[in-house]
Amino acid sequence: MSYDLAAPTWGQEELDALQTVMDSGFFTMGPRVAEFEQKFAAYHNKQYGIMVNSGSSANLIAIAALFFKKDNPLQRGDEVLVPALSWATTYHPLQQYGLKVRFVDIALESLNMDPALIEAAITPGTKMILGVSILGNPAALDVMRDVADRHNLYFMEDNCESMDAELHGKKAGTYGDLNTFSFFFSHHISTMEGGMILTDDEELYQLCRCLRAHGWTRDLPEDSLLYDRKGEDLFEAYRFILPGYNVRPTELNAAAGLEQLKKLPAFTEERRKNWALFQELFGNDERFIIQTENGKSSCFCFTIILNPEMNLDRKAIFAALTEAKIGFRIITGGSFLKHDVIKYYDYSEATPVVNAHIAHDYGFFVGNHAFDLSKELHLLKDVLDNAAKEL
């Protein structure tokens, strides 16, 4: 490929950290996971971190935890407001726990849930807002937090695509009651596979820890909020109190994460340099709609929507990108309403979804990496210019 969608961010430091773990002979969740949880939470000025094996699992565990709160738990049939464009596992835990999904359209420029539509989308059955910051660009997290507080709703952030982004000087992934992150290969930092949940709520923290590992009590403090100890008998260490999972990470994942976290600020700085050049090349081109920054984006990638008013031939443009060996793909997961799996959902549309469908049908993204992409971005510009001229 002349311009890849994703690129590795590991150096010798990560390889050495993994070798140290392998030499120790202890691989399952242990002290390095605990250290990474603490340091990742501190980086975001949050009290608690719970590491899991993927961002998708982080979403699953976060949703599950809200069902087991002592006061005001989520219940099957409750409604959740979600953006119409996101990744599949933003939504799947909602369906799996019997929640009703209410889709709110996106703003075409930001690709995030349109803040002007949020409050009017609330119904008597609404119990939660699930905010997603798409591809590094902070959503209207402040608006969502305010609306949730005024309507006594939970607010959860799926921040799997926007690590290190900021809004009003505060990190994305810190506005929610629960906040999730992904450490997949192509994301802002990588632990091979991995995810994290952040919260300041001690009960939710303990619920997530319990649900992460079998629903047992072994991973909980002795003075846990969730149960009363029966004694020091044989069975107390294997006591199951919640219908949990096994979504634990390994020491290998955490060891890599500790090294990657040190590099995150520099990674974001390089991504933002590339973003500045991308804006310079494409920002004033009426043929293309690019993402408008809200706050400070961490620039996961570069999105382009072919302006429907310009009658561009999408197939011809995609063919030109393929011929030039430029990697590209649909924006996140596209409009979720356009996927076959929607038939399994109990859902409604707050207003007719329009913009998410436009992004789905006319949009794509190319990669952004933690190194200089001047050559690749100029190539992209030339290829798109030539493809558009031929139409």
mmCIF file of C-alpha atoms in Angstrom:
data_model
loop_
_atom_site.group_PDB
_atom_site.id
_atom_site.type_symbol
_atom_site.label_atom_id
_atom_site.label_comp_id
_atom_site.label_asym_id
_atom_site.label_seq_id
_atom_site.Cartn_x
_atom_site.Cartn_y
_atom_site.Cartn_z
ATOM 1 C CA MET A 1 0.000 0.000 0.000
ATOM 2 C CA SER A 2 1.157 3.534 -0.678
ATOM 3 C CA TYR A 3 -1.080 4.858 2.126
ATOM 4 C CA ASP A 4 -2.265 2.390 4.754
ATOM 5 C CA LEU A 5 -5.362 2.653 6.908
ATOM 6 C CA ALA A 6 -3.410 1.727 10.034
ATOM 7 C CA ALA A 7 0.209 1.525 11.133
ATOM 8 C CA PRO A 8 1.973 -0.011 14.151
ATOM 9 C CA THR A 9 2.961 2.260 17.033
ATOM 10 C CA TRP A 10 5.106 -0.146 18.995
ATOM 11 C CA GLY A 11 8.831 0.264 19.483
ATOM 12 C CA GLN A 12 11.486 -1.670 21.322
ATOM 13 C CA GLU A 13 10.045 -0.495 24.627
ATOM 14 C CA GLU A 14 6.852 -2.509 24.136
ATOM 15 C CA LEU A 15 8.754 -5.586 22.971
ATOM 16 C CA ASP A 16 11.046 -5.403 25.997
ATOM 17 C CA ALA A 17 8.033 -5.031 28.314
ATOM 18 C CA LEU A 18 6.413 -8.121 26.810
ATOM 19 C CA GLN A 19 9.634 -10.081 27.156
ATOM 20 C CA THR A 20 9.797 -9.160 30.841
ATOM 21 C CA VAL A 21 6.313 -10.580 31.324
ATOM 22 C CA MET A 22 7.166 -13.749 29.413
ATOM 23 C CA ASP A 23 10.322 -14.217 31.449
ATOM 24 C CA SER A 24 8.266 -13.947 34.634
ATOM 25 C CA GLY A 25 6.074 -16.874 33.660
ATOM 26 C CA PHE A 26 2.945 -15.079 34.939
ATOM 27 C CA PHE A 27 0.633 -13.937 32.160
ATOM 28 C CA THR A 28 -2.900 -13.638 33.487
ATOM 29 C CA MET A 29 -4.360 -10.473 35.016
ATOM 30 C CA GLY A 30 -2.082 -9.254 37.810
ATOM 31 C CA PRO A 31 0.000 -6.311 39.052
ATOM 32 C CA ARG A 32 0.709 -4.788 35.640
ATOM 33 C CA VAL A 33 -3.008 -4.648 34.865
ATOM 34 C CA ALA A 34 -3.585 -2.894 38.197
ATOM 35 C CA GLU A 35 -0.779 -0.424 37.475
ATOM 36 C CA PHE A 36 -2.086 0.356 34.003
ATOM 37 C CA GLU A 37 -5.612 0.856 35.364
ATOM 38 C CA GLN A 38 -4.316 3.335 37.920
ATOM 39 C CA LYS A 39 -2.131 5.279 35.500
ATOM 40 C CA PHE A 40 -4.755 5.396 32.739
ATOM 41 C CA ALA A 41 -7.363 6.648 35.220
ATOM 42 C CA ALA A 42 -4.930 9.254 36.563
ATOM 43 C CA TYR A 43 -4.158 10.467 33.030
ATOM 44 C CA HIS A 44 -7.878 11.206 32.661
ATOM 45 C CA ASN A 45 -8.292 12.564 36.207
ATOM 46 C CA LYS A 46 -10.730 9.778 37.070
ATOM 47 C CA GLN A 47 -10.767 7.741 40.243
ATOM 48 C CA TYR A 48 -11.227 4.198 38.938
ATOM 49 C CA GLY A 49 -10.136 2.197 35.904
ATOM 50 C CA ILE A 50 -11.213 -1.325 34.963
ATOM 51 C CA MET A 51 -9.220 -2.944 32.168
ATOM 52 C CA VAL A 52 -10.875 -5.588 29.978
ATOM 53 C CA ASN A 53 -9.979 -7.530 26.843
ATOM 54 C CA SER A 54 -11.521 -5.105 24.299
ATOM 55 C CA GLY A 55 -13.462 -1.884 23.880
ATOM 56 C CA SER A 56 -16.490 -3.960 22.927
ATOM 57 C CA SER A 57 -16.252 -5.814 26.236
ATOM 58 C CA ALA A 58 -15.906 -2.478 28.010
ATOM 59 C CA ASN A 59 -19.266 -1.432 26.561
ATOM 60 C CA LEU A 60 -20.845 -4.755 27.540
ATOM 61 C CA ILE A 61 -19.605 -4.595 31.130
ATOM 62 C CA ALA A 62 -20.539 -0.925 31.519
ATOM 63 C CA ILE A 63 -24.116 -1.546 30.386
ATOM 64 C CA ALA A 64 -24.366 -4.637 32.574
ATOM 65 C CA ALA A 65 -23.137 -2.726 35.637
ATOM 66 C CA LEU A 66 -25.995 -0.244 35.363
ATOM 67 C CA PHE A 67 -28.479 -3.125 35.588
ATOM 68 C CA PHE A 68 -27.132 -4.230 38.982
ATOM 69 C CA LYS A 69 -26.996 -0.894 40.788
ATOM 70 C CA LYS A 70 -28.813 -0.966 44.115
ATOM 71 C CA ASP A 71 -30.666 2.273 43.380
ATOM 72 C CA ASN A 72 -32.325 3.212 40.080
ATOM 73 C CA PRO A 73 -30.919 0.353 37.976
ATOM 74 C CA LEU A 74 -31.529 0.047 34.265
ATOM 75 C CA GLN A 75 -34.307 -2.399 33.442
ATOM 76 C CA ARG A 76 -35.322 -4.273 30.329
ATOM 77 C CA GLY A 77 -37.573 -2.073 28.231
ATOM 78 C CA ASP A 78 -35.849 1.168 29.241
ATOM 79 C CA GLU A 79 -34.929 3.447 26.362
ATOM 80 C CA VAL A 80 -31.471 4.734 25.444
ATOM 81 C CA LEU A 81 -30.694 7.634 23.099
ATOM 82 C CA VAL A 82 -27.870 6.773 20.689
ATOM 83 C CA PRO A 83 -26.312 8.347 17.591
ATOM 84 C CA ALA A 84 -27.438 6.807 14.297
ATOM 85 C CA LEU A 85 -23.793 6.380 13.231
ATOM 86 C CA SER A 86 -21.335 4.366 15.300
ATOM 87 C CA TRP A 87 -19.631 0.984 15.610
ATOM 88 C CA ALA A 88 -21.760 -2.138 16.051
ATOM 89 C CA THR A 89 -20.731 -2.879 19.630
ATOM 90 C CA THR A 90 -21.876 0.531 20.737
ATOM 91 C CA TYR A 91 -25.358 -0.884 20.214
ATOM 92 C CA HIS A 92 -25.170 -4.653 20.712
ATOM 93 C CA PRO A 93 -25.004 -4.618 24.542
ATOM 94 C CA LEU A 94 -28.189 -2.533 24.559
ATOM 95 C CA GLN A 95 -30.010 -5.150 22.497
ATOM 96 C CA GLN A 96 -28.529 -8.007 24.504
ATOM 97 C CA TYR A 97 -29.863 -6.504 27.737
ATOM 98 C CA GLY A 98 -33.330 -5.841 26.338
ATOM 99 C CA LEU A 99 -33.087 -2.069 26.071
ATOM 100 C CA LYS A 100 -34.996 -0.013 23.523
ATOM 101 C CA VAL A 101 -32.746 1.959 21.200
ATOM 102 C CA ARG A 102 -33.786 5.431 20.068
ATOM 103 C CA PHE A 103 -31.679 6.732 17.196
ATOM 104 C CA VAL A 104 -30.787 10.401 17.010
ATOM 105 C CA ASP A 105 -29.436 11.686 13.696
ATOM 106 C CA ILE A 106 -25.936 13.108 13.397
ATOM 107 C CA ALA A 107 -24.760 16.521 12.300
ATOM 108 C CA LEU A 108 -23.152 15.909 8.919
ATOM 109 C CA GLU A 109 -20.155 18.139 9.605
ATOM 110 C CA SER A 110 -19.169 16.737 13.010
ATOM 111 C CA LEU A 111 -20.431 13.164 12.378
ATOM 112 C CA ASN A 112 -21.604 13.152 16.006
ATOM 113 C CA MET A 113 -25.096 13.137 17.465
ATOM 114 C CA ASP A 114 -26.769 16.450 16.568
ATOM 115 C CA PRO A 115 -27.001 18.347 19.877
ATOM 116 C CA ALA A 116 -30.022 20.290 18.620
ATOM 117 C CA LEU A 117 -32.020 17.046 18.494
ATOM 118 C CA ILE A 118 -31.098 15.484 21.838
ATOM 119 C CA GLU A 119 -33.508 17.006 24.326
ATOM 120 C CA ALA A 120 -36.520 16.700 22.034
ATOM 121 C CA ALA A 121 -35.692 13.018 21.516
ATOM 122 C CA ILE A 122 -36.363 12.183 25.175
ATOM 123 C CA THR A 123 -39.565 10.237 25.884
ATOM 124 C CA PRO A 124 -41.128 9.089 29.176
ATOM 125 C CA GLY A 125 -39.276 5.789 28.714
ATOM 126 C CA THR A 126 -35.808 7.298 28.246
ATOM 127 C CA LYS A 127 -33.356 6.277 30.949
ATOM 128 C CA MET A 128 -29.930 6.951 29.440
ATOM 129 C CA ILE A 129 -27.981 8.879 26.819
ATOM 130 C CA LEU A 130 -25.103 7.020 25.187
ATOM 131 C CA GLY A 131 -22.717 9.546 23.654
ATOM 132 C CA VAL A 132 -20.110 8.598 21.067
ATOM 133 C CA SER A 133 -17.276 10.829 19.886
ATOM 134 C CA ILE A 134 -16.695 9.725 16.320
ATOM 135 C CA LEU A 135 -13.145 9.194 15.068
ATOM 136 C CA GLY A 136 -11.343 11.512 17.472
ATOM 137 C CA ASN A 137 -13.830 14.391 17.345
ATOM 138 C CA PRO A 138 -15.502 15.174 20.674
ATOM 139 C CA ALA A 139 -19.283 14.999 20.576
ATOM 140 C CA ALA A 140 -21.370 17.607 22.401
ATOM 141 C CA LEU A 141 -20.456 15.911 25.675
ATOM 142 C CA ASP A 142 -21.165 19.000 27.743
ATOM 143 C CA VAL A 143 -24.647 19.276 26.263
ATOM 144 C CA MET A 144 -25.344 15.583 26.832
ATOM 145 C CA ARG A 145 -24.127 15.771 30.434
ATOM 146 C CA ASP A 146 -26.337 18.801 31.090
ATOM 147 C CA VAL A 147 -29.417 17.231 29.476
ATOM 148 C CA ALA A 148 -28.858 13.976 31.368
ATOM 149 C CA ASP A 149 -28.515 15.775 34.687
ATOM 150 C CA ARG A 150 -31.635 17.873 34.171
ATOM 151 C CA HIS A 151 -33.724 14.847 33.177
ATOM 152 C CA ASN A 152 -32.263 12.440 35.754
ATOM 153 C CA LEU A 153 -30.781 10.190 33.076
ATOM 154 C CA TYR A 154 -27.596 8.161 33.051
ATOM 155 C CA PHE A 155 -24.940 9.372 30.657
ATOM 156 C CA MET A 156 -22.409 6.920 29.268
ATOM 157 C CA GLU A 157 -19.560 7.726 26.901
ATOM 158 C CA ASP A 158 -18.316 5.283 24.290
ATOM 159 C CA ASN A 159 -14.950 6.924 23.737
ATOM 160 C CA CYS A 160 -13.331 4.000 21.944
ATOM 161 C CA GLU A 161 -12.481 6.143 18.900
ATOM 162 C CA SER A 162 -11.449 9.387 20.603
ATOM 163 C CA MET A 163 -8.787 8.800 23.232
ATOM 164 C CA ASP A 164 -6.887 11.984 24.154
ATOM 165 C CA ALA A 165 -9.453 14.309 22.575
ATOM 166 C CA GLU A 166 -10.522 17.278 24.684
ATOM 167 C CA LEU A 167 -13.548 19.500 25.146
ATOM 168 C CA HIS A 168 -13.299 22.675 27.244
ATOM 169 C CA GLY A 169 -9.937 21.489 28.563
ATOM 170 C CA LYS A 170 -11.393 18.197 29.801
ATOM 171 C CA LYS A 171 -10.598 14.823 28.256
ATOM 172 C CA ALA A 172 -13.224 13.031 26.224
ATOM 173 C CA GLY A 173 -14.117 9.871 28.065
ATOM 174 C CA THR A 174 -14.540 11.676 31.391
ATOM 175 C CA TYR A 175 -18.002 13.249 31.111
ATOM 176 C CA GLY A 176 -20.021 10.065 31.586
ATOM 177 C CA ASP A 177 -21.086 8.096 34.615
ATOM 178 C CA LEU A 178 -19.210 5.321 32.818
ATOM 179 C CA ASN A 179 -16.698 5.852 30.009
ATOM 180 C CA THR A 180 -15.192 3.250 27.689
ATOM 181 C CA PHE A 181 -11.984 3.045 25.645
ATOM 182 C CA SER A 182 -10.412 0.660 23.133
ATOM 183 C CA PHE A 183 -6.770 -0.324 22.682
ATOM 184 C CA PHE A 184 -7.161 -2.177 19.376
ATOM 185 C CA PHE A 185 -4.270 -2.206 16.899
ATOM 186 C CA SER A 186 -5.460 0.738 14.803
ATOM 187 C CA HIS A 187 -6.491 2.961 17.731
ATOM 188 C CA HIS A 188 -4.652 5.783 19.485
ATOM 189 C CA ILE A 189 -2.660 3.375 21.618
ATOM 190 C CA SER A 190 -2.547 -0.387 21.238
ATOM 191 C CA THR A 191 -2.242 -3.245 23.698
ATOM 192 C CA MET A 192 -2.806 -5.851 20.942
ATOM 193 C CA GLU A 193 -6.373 -6.227 22.187
ATOM 194 C CA GLY A 194 -7.772 -4.393 25.181
ATOM 195 C CA GLY A 195 -10.206 -1.890 26.595
ATOM 196 C CA MET A 196 -10.870 0.213 29.681
ATOM 197 C CA ILE A 197 -13.790 1.563 31.686
ATOM 198 C CA LEU A 198 -13.387 4.759 33.723
ATOM 199 C CA THR A 199 -15.693 6.011 36.469
ATOM 200 C CA ASP A 200 -15.735 8.013 39.680
ATOM 201 C CA ASP A 201 -18.574 5.927 41.144
ATOM 202 C CA GLU A 202 -17.302 3.299 43.590
ATOM 203 C CA GLU A 203 -20.354 1.063 43.270
ATOM 204 C CA LEU A 204 -20.124 1.016 39.481
ATOM 205 C CA TYR A 205 -16.398 0.353 39.763
ATOM 206 C CA GLN A 206 -16.960 -2.690 41.951
ATOM 207 C CA LEU A 207 -19.784 -3.938 39.750
ATOM 208 C CA CYS A 208 -17.538 -3.738 36.685
ATOM 209 C CA ARG A 209 -14.748 -5.594 38.478
ATOM 210 C CA CYS A 210 -17.135 -8.331 39.539
ATOM 211 C CA LEU A 211 -18.726 -8.673 36.099
ATOM 212 C CA ARG A 212 -15.310 -8.736 34.384
ATOM 213 C CA ALA A 213 -14.351 -12.013 36.082
ATOM 214 C CA HIS A 214 -17.148 -14.568 36.379
ATOM 215 C CA GLY A 215 -19.359 -12.472 38.655
ATOM 216 C CA TRP A 216 -17.394 -13.760 41.637
ATOM 217 C CA THR A 217 -16.248 -11.954 44.741
ATOM 218 C CA ARG A 218 -12.552 -12.738 44.510
ATOM 219 C CA ASP A 219 -11.681 -9.470 42.733
ATOM 220 C CA LEU A 220 -13.573 -7.274 45.228
ATOM 221 C CA PRO A 221 -12.341 -5.536 48.391
ATOM 222 C CA GLU A 222 -13.141 -7.125 51.743
ATOM 223 C CA ASP A 223 -15.430 -4.197 52.605
ATOM 224 C CA SER A 224 -17.228 -4.413 49.251
ATOM 225 C CA LEU A 225 -20.433 -2.469 48.712
ATOM 226 C CA LEU A 226 -21.905 -5.399 46.789
ATOM 227 C CA TYR A 227 -22.147 -8.193 49.376
ATOM 228 C CA ASP A 228 -21.495 -9.210 52.960
ATOM 229 C CA ARG A 229 -18.821 -11.776 53.619
ATOM 230 C CA LYS A 230 -20.103 -14.995 55.189
ATOM 231 C CA GLY A 231 -16.802 -16.076 56.646
ATOM 232 C CA GLU A 232 -13.402 -17.412 55.773
ATOM 233 C CA ASP A 233 -14.593 -20.833 54.624
ATOM 234 C CA LEU A 234 -13.529 -22.705 51.506
ATOM 235 C CA PHE A 235 -16.369 -21.376 49.376
ATOM 236 C CA GLU A 236 -15.956 -17.643 49.986
ATOM 237 C CA ALA A 237 -13.193 -17.370 47.354
ATOM 238 C CA TYR A 238 -15.499 -18.981 44.784
ATOM 239 C CA ARG A 239 -18.684 -17.131 45.598
ATOM 240 C CA PHE A 240 -20.739 -15.926 42.620
ATOM 241 C CA ILE A 241 -23.002 -12.915 43.155
ATOM 242 C CA LEU A 242 -23.637 -11.593 39.626
ATOM 243 C CA PRO A 243 -24.170 -13.184 36.180
ATOM 244 C CA GLY A 244 -20.744 -12.171 34.932
ATOM 245 C CA TYR A 245 -18.325 -12.945 32.120
ATOM 246 C CA ASN A 246 -14.655 -13.600 31.619
ATOM 247 C CA VAL A 247 -13.346 -10.569 29.762
ATOM 248 C CA ARG A 248 -10.088 -10.201 31.670
ATOM 249 C CA PRO A 249 -6.977 -8.763 29.987
ATOM 250 C CA THR A 250 -3.521 -10.249 30.392
ATOM 251 C CA GLU A 251 -0.313 -8.917 31.883
ATOM 252 C CA LEU A 252 1.055 -8.770 28.336
ATOM 253 C CA ASN A 253 -1.699 -6.343 27.293
ATOM 254 C CA ALA A 254 -1.097 -4.129 30.301
ATOM 255 C CA ALA A 255 2.677 -4.145 29.921
ATOM 256 C CA ALA A 256 2.328 -2.837 26.382
ATOM 257 C CA GLY A 257 -0.274 -0.320 27.541
ATOM 258 C CA LEU A 258 2.032 1.152 30.160
ATOM 259 C CA GLU A 259 4.627 1.895 27.477
ATOM 260 C CA GLN A 260 2.052 3.178 24.988
ATOM 261 C CA LEU A 261 0.496 5.540 27.529
ATOM 262 C CA LYS A 262 3.851 7.278 27.955
ATOM 263 C CA LYS A 263 3.858 7.965 24.209
ATOM 264 C CA LEU A 264 0.229 9.057 23.849
ATOM 265 C CA PRO A 265 0.771 12.861 24.061
ATOM 266 C CA ALA A 266 3.434 12.723 21.345
ATOM 267 C CA PHE A 267 1.222 10.476 19.213
ATOM 268 C CA THR A 268 -1.634 12.974 19.465
ATOM 269 C CA GLU A 269 0.655 15.879 18.606
ATOM 270 C CA GLU A 270 1.762 14.148 15.398
ATOM 271 C CA ARG A 271 -1.811 13.238 14.485
ATOM 272 C CA ARG A 272 -2.858 16.856 14.917
ATOM 273 C CA LYS A 273 -0.043 18.057 12.661
ATOM 274 C CA ASN A 274 -1.362 15.758 9.948
ATOM 275 C CA TRP A 275 -4.892 17.006 10.636
ATOM 276 C CA ALA A 276 -3.759 20.599 10.037
ATOM 277 C CA LEU A 277 -2.387 19.640 6.617
ATOM 278 C CA PHE A 278 -5.531 17.685 5.751
ATOM 279 C CA GLN A 279 -7.647 20.738 6.582
ATOM 280 C CA GLU A 280 -5.397 22.902 4.420
ATOM 281 C CA LEU A 281 -5.730 20.544 1.459
ATOM 282 C CA PHE A 282 -9.451 19.745 1.692
ATOM 283 C CA GLY A 283 -11.113 22.292 3.955
ATOM 284 C CA ASN A 284 -12.240 24.681 1.235
ATOM 285 C CA ASP A 285 -13.061 22.119 -1.448
ATOM 286 C CA GLU A 286 -16.821 22.161 -2.011
ATOM 287 C CA ARG A 287 -16.700 18.683 -3.557
ATOM 288 C CA PHE A 288 -15.924 17.172 -0.176
ATOM 289 C CA ILE A 289 -17.419 17.481 3.293
ATOM 290 C CA ILE A 290 -14.775 16.923 5.965
ATOM 291 C CA GLN A 291 -15.226 16.619 9.707
ATOM 292 C CA THR A 292 -15.566 19.926 11.575
ATOM 293 C CA GLU A 293 -13.608 19.897 14.806
ATOM 294 C CA ASN A 294 -15.449 20.314 18.112
ATOM 295 C CA GLY A 295 -13.045 21.121 20.908
ATOM 296 C CA LYS A 296 -9.677 19.440 20.319
ATOM 297 C CA SER A 297 -9.796 16.339 18.152
ATOM 298 C CA SER A 298 -7.343 13.488 18.592
ATOM 299 C CA CYS A 299 -7.736 12.848 14.863
ATOM 300 C CA PHE A 300 -8.307 9.107 14.585
ATOM 301 C CA CYS A 301 -8.439 9.375 10.789
ATOM 302 C CA PHE A 302 -9.562 11.670 7.963
ATOM 303 C CA THR A 303 -13.171 11.488 6.858
ATOM 304 C CA ILE A 304 -14.433 12.592 3.474
ATOM 305 C CA ILE A 305 -18.066 12.719 2.383
ATOM 306 C CA LEU A 306 -18.600 13.198 -1.317
ATOM 307 C CA ASN A 307 -20.939 16.176 -1.495
ATOM 308 C CA PRO A 308 -24.241 14.758 -2.831
ATOM 309 C CA GLU A 309 -24.960 18.074 -4.538
ATOM 310 C CA MET A 310 -21.892 17.689 -6.760
ATOM 311 C CA ASN A 311 -23.064 14.424 -8.398
ATOM 312 C CA LEU A 312 -19.682 12.754 -8.021
ATOM 313 C CA ASP A 313 -19.287 9.124 -9.094
ATOM 314 C CA ARG A 314 -18.466 7.303 -5.887
ATOM 315 C CA LYS A 315 -17.556 4.042 -7.626
ATOM 316 C CA ALA A 316 -15.096 5.791 -9.922
ATOM 317 C CA ILE A 317 -13.493 7.644 -7.029
ATOM 318 C CA PHE A 318 -13.190 4.467 -4.965
ATOM 319 C CA ALA A 319 -11.656 2.711 -7.970
ATOM 320 C CA ALA A 320 -9.074 5.495 -8.279
ATOM 321 C CA LEU A 321 -8.181 5.164 -4.595
ATOM 322 C CA THR A 322 -7.815 1.409 -4.974
ATOM 323 C CA GLU A 323 -5.613 1.760 -8.044
ATOM 324 C CA ALA A 324 -3.388 4.230 -6.183
ATOM 325 C CA LYS A 325 -3.121 1.715 -3.305
ATOM 326 C CA ILE A 326 -4.708 4.087 -0.797
ATOM 327 C CA GLY A 327 -6.530 2.253 1.978
ATOM 328 C CA PHE A 328 -10.050 3.462 2.749
ATOM 329 C CA ARG A 329 -13.218 2.191 4.419
ATOM 330 C CA ILE A 330 -16.713 3.153 5.498
ATOM 331 C CA ILE A 331 -16.964 5.825 8.222
ATOM 332 C CA THR A 332 -16.860 3.864 11.502
ATOM 333 C CA GLY A 333 -19.714 1.372 10.996
ATOM 334 C CA GLY A 334 -21.857 3.675 8.905
ATOM 335 C CA SER A 335 -25.527 4.209 9.644
ATOM 336 C CA PHE A 336 -26.520 1.342 11.902
ATOM 337 C CA LEU A 337 -30.050 1.395 10.522
ATOM 338 C CA LYS A 338 -28.679 0.196 7.173
ATOM 339 C CA HIS A 339 -27.253 -3.037 8.570
ATOM 340 C CA ASP A 340 -29.051 -6.393 8.467
ATOM 341 C CA VAL A 341 -28.734 -6.825 12.233
ATOM 342 C CA ILE A 342 -31.228 -4.011 12.855
ATOM 343 C CA LYS A 343 -34.046 -6.571 12.481
ATOM 344 C CA TYR A 344 -33.145 -7.902 15.922
ATOM 345 C CA TYR A 345 -33.535 -4.522 17.629
ATOM 346 C CA ASP A 346 -36.419 -2.818 19.369
ATOM 347 C CA TYR A 347 -35.817 0.707 18.089
ATOM 348 C CA SER A 348 -37.285 4.021 17.026
ATOM 349 C CA GLU A 349 -36.036 7.142 15.268
ATOM 350 C CA ALA A 350 -36.324 10.407 17.172
ATOM 351 C CA THR A 351 -36.636 12.169 13.816
ATOM 352 C CA PRO A 352 -36.190 10.629 10.366
ATOM 353 C CA VAL A 353 -32.507 9.728 10.038
ATOM 354 C CA VAL A 354 -31.040 11.548 7.037
ATOM 355 C CA ASN A 355 -27.460 12.653 7.667
ATOM 356 C CA ALA A 356 -26.233 9.305 8.961
ATOM 357 C CA HIS A 357 -27.494 7.715 5.739
ATOM 358 C CA ILE A 358 -25.653 10.339 3.665
ATOM 359 C CA ALA A 359 -22.430 9.606 5.561
ATOM 360 C CA HIS A 360 -23.044 5.892 5.017
ATOM 361 C CA ASP A 361 -23.706 6.183 1.282
ATOM 362 C CA TYR A 362 -21.207 8.904 0.304
ATOM 363 C CA GLY A 363 -18.543 8.820 2.985
ATOM 364 C CA PHE A 364 -15.229 7.078 3.646
ATOM 365 C CA PHE A 365 -12.111 7.587 5.667
ATOM 366 C CA VAL A 366 -8.378 7.221 5.165
ATOM 367 C CA GLY A 367 -5.823 6.657 7.887
ATOM 368 C CA ASN A 368 -4.033 9.013 10.213
ATOM 369 C CA HIS A 369 -0.878 7.899 11.974
ATOM 370 C CA ALA A 370 1.525 9.098 14.651
ATOM 371 C CA PHE A 371 4.115 10.188 12.089
ATOM 372 C CA ASP A 372 4.365 12.668 9.235
ATOM 373 C CA LEU A 373 1.882 11.967 6.409
ATOM 374 C CA SER A 374 2.692 14.907 4.133
ATOM 375 C CA LYS A 375 3.580 12.651 1.198
ATOM 376 C CA GLU A 376 0.498 10.454 1.637
ATOM 377 C CA LEU A 377 -1.928 13.364 2.022
ATOM 378 C CA HIS A 378 -0.629 15.105 -1.092
ATOM 379 C CA LEU A 379 -1.009 11.813 -2.968
ATOM 380 C CA LEU A 380 -4.599 11.575 -1.721
ATOM 381 C CA LYS A 381 -5.278 15.104 -2.936
ATOM 382 C CA ASP A 382 -3.843 14.406 -6.373
ATOM 383 C CA VAL A 383 -5.782 11.150 -6.768
ATOM 384 C CA LEU A 384 -9.101 12.719 -5.751
ATOM 385 C CA ASP A 385 -8.504 15.780 -7.939
ATOM 386 C CA ASN A 386 -7.763 13.618 -10.976
ATOM 387 C CA ALA A 387 -10.700 11.281 -10.316
ATOM 388 C CA ALA A 388 -13.117 14.194 -9.957
ATOM 389 C CA LYS A 389 -11.859 15.864 -13.150
ATOM 390 C CA GLU A 390 -12.615 12.753 -15.161
ATOM 391 C CA LEU A 391 -16.297 12.760 -14.149
#
